PDB file of C-alpha atoms in Angstrom:
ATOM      1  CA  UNK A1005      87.399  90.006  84.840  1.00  0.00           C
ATOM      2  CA  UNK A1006      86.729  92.427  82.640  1.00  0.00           C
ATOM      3  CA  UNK A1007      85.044  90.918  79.979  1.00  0.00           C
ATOM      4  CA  UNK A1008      83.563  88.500  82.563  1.00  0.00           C
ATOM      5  CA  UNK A1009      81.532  91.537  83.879  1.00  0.00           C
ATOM      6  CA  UNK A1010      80.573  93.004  80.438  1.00  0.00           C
ATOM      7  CA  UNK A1011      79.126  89.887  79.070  1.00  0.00           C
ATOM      8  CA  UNK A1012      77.062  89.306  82.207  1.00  0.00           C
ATOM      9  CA  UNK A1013      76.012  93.063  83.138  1.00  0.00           C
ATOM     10  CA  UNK A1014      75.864  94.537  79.714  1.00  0.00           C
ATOM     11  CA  UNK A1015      76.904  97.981  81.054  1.00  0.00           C
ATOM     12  CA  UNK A1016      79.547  99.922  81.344  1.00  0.00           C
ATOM     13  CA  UNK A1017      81.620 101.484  83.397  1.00  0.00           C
ATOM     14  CA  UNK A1018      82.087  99.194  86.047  1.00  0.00           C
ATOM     15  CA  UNK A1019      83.295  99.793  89.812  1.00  0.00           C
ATOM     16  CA  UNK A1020      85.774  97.845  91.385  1.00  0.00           C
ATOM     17  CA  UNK A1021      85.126  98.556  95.064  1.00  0.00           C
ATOM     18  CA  UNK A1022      88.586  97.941  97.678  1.00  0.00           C
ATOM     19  CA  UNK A1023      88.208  96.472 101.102  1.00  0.00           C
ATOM     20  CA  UNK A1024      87.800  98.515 104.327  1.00  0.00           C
ATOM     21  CA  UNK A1025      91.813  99.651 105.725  1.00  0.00           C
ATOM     22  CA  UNK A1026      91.617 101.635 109.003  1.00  0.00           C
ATOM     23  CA  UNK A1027      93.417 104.684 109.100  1.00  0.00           C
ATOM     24  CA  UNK A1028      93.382 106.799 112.209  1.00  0.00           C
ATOM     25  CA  UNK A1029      90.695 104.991 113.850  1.00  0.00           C
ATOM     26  CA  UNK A1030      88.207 105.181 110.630  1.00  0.00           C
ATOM     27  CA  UNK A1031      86.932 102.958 108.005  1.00  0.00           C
ATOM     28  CA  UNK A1032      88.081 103.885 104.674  1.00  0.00           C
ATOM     29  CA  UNK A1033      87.052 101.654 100.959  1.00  0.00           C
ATOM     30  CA  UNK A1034      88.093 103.286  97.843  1.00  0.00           C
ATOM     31  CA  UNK A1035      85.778 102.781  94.676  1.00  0.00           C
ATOM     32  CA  UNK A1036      87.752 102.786  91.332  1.00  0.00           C
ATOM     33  CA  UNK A1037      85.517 103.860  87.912  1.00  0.00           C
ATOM     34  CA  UNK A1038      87.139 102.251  85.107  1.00  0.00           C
ATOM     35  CA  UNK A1039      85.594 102.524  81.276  1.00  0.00           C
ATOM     36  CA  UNK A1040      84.663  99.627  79.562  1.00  0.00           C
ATOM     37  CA  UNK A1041      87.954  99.369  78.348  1.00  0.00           C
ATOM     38  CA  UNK A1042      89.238  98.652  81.746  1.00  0.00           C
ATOM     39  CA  UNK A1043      90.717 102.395  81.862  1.00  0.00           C
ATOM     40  CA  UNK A1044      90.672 103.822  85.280  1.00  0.00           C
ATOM     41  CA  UNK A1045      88.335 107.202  84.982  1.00  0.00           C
ATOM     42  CA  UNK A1046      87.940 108.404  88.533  1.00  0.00           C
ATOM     43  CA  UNK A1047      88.122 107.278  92.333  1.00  0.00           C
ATOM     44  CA  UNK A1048      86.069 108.131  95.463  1.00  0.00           C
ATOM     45  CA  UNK A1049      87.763 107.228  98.446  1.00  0.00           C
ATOM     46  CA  UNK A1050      84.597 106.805 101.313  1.00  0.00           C
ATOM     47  CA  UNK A1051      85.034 107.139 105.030  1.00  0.00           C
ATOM     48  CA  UNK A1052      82.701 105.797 107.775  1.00  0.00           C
ATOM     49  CA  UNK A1053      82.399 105.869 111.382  1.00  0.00           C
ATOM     50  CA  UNK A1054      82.258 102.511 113.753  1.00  0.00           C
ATOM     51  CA  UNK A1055      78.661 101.952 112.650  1.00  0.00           C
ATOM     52  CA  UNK A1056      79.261 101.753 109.225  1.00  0.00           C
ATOM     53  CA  UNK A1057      77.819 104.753 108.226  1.00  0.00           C
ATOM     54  CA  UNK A1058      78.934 106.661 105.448  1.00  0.00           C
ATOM     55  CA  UNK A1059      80.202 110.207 107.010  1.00  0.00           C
ATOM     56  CA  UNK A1060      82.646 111.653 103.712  1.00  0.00           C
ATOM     57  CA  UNK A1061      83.672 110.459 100.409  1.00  0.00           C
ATOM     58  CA  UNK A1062      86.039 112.330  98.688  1.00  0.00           C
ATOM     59  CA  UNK A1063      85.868 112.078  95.175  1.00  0.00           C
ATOM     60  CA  UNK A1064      89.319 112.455  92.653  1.00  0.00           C
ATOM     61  CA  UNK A1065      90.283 111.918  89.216  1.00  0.00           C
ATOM     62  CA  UNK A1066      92.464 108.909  87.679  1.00  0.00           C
ATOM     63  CA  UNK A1067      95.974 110.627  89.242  1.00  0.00           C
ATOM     64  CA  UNK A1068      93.634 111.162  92.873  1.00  0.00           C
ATOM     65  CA  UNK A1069      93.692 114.351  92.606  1.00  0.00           C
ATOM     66  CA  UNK A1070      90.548 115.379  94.461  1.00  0.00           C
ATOM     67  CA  UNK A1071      87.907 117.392  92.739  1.00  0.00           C
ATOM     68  CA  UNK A1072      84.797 117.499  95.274  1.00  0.00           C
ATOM     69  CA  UNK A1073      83.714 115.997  98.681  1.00  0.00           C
ATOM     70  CA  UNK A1074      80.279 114.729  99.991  1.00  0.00           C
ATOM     71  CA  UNK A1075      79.835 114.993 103.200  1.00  0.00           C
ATOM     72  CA  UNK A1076      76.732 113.187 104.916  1.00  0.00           C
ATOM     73  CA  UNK A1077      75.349 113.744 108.667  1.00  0.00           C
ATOM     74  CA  UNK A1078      73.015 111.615 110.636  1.00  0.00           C
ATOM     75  CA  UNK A1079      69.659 112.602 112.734  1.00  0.00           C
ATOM     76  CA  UNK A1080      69.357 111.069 116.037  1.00  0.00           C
ATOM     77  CA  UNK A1081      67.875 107.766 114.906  1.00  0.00           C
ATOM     78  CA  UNK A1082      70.872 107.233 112.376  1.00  0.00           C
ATOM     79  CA  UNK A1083      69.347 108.185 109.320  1.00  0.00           C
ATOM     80  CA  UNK A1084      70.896 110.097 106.901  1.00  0.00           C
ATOM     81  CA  UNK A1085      69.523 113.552 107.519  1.00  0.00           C
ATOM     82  CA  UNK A1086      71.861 116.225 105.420  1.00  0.00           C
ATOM     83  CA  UNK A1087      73.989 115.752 102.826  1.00  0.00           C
ATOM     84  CA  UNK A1088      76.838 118.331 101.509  1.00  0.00           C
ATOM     85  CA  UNK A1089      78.741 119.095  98.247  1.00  0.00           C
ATOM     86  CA  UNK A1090      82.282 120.744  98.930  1.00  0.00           C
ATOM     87  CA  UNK A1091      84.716 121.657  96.471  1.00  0.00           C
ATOM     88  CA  UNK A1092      88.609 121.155  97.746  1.00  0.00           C
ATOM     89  CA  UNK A1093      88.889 124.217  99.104  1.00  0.00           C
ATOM     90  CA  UNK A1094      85.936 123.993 101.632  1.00  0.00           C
ATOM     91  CA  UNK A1095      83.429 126.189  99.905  1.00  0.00           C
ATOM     92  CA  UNK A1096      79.944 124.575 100.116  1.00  0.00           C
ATOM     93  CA  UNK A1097      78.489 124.137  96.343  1.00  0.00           C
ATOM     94  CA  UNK A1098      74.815 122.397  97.286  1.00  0.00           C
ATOM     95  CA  UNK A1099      73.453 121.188 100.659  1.00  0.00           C
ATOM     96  CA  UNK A1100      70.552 118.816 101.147  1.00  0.00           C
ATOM     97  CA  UNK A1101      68.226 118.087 103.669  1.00  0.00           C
ATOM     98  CA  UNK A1102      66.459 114.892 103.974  1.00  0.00           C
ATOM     99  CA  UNK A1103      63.345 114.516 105.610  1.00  0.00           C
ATOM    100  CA  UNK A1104      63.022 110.951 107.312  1.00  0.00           C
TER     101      UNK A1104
END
């Protein structure tokens, strides 16, 4: 699959993106980053809510180990209005507002 990908895409890494599983009521996909080699680099594990919006992805190394979280929030129209950088431990590292 692999080598499928490379020879059609010509890029590297690719991103081998999982299904939906509900957990808890919630939508959850995991995207896996793998080299060009086919070595895993780095997951993000993204949660959304019953509309299919995107509301977290938590992103973690090779062992999923997590190493930041993006949390997005949606204006009254459902548009992606704010979107937030956390490190594990809560603390907020950038925060964006969107103007729609």
């Amino acid at each position: 699959m692999l080598k499928a990908h490379l020879s059609h895409y010509k890029e590297c890494p690719i991103e081998i993106v999982s299904s939906y599983k509900e957990i808890d009521g919630n939508k959850i996909r995991d995207i896996f980053f793998c080299n060009s080699s086919g070595q895993l680099q780095g997951i993000s594990e993204q949660h959304f809510n019953f509309q299919c919006g995107i509301t977290m992805e938590v992103r973690m190394n090779a062992e999923r180990n997590p190493y930041g979280t993006i949390e997005y929030e949606y204006d009254a129209s459902g548009e992606i209005s704010i979107i937030r950088e956390r490190t594990p431990d809560g603390k907020t590292i950038s925060e964006e507002h969107l103007d729609n």
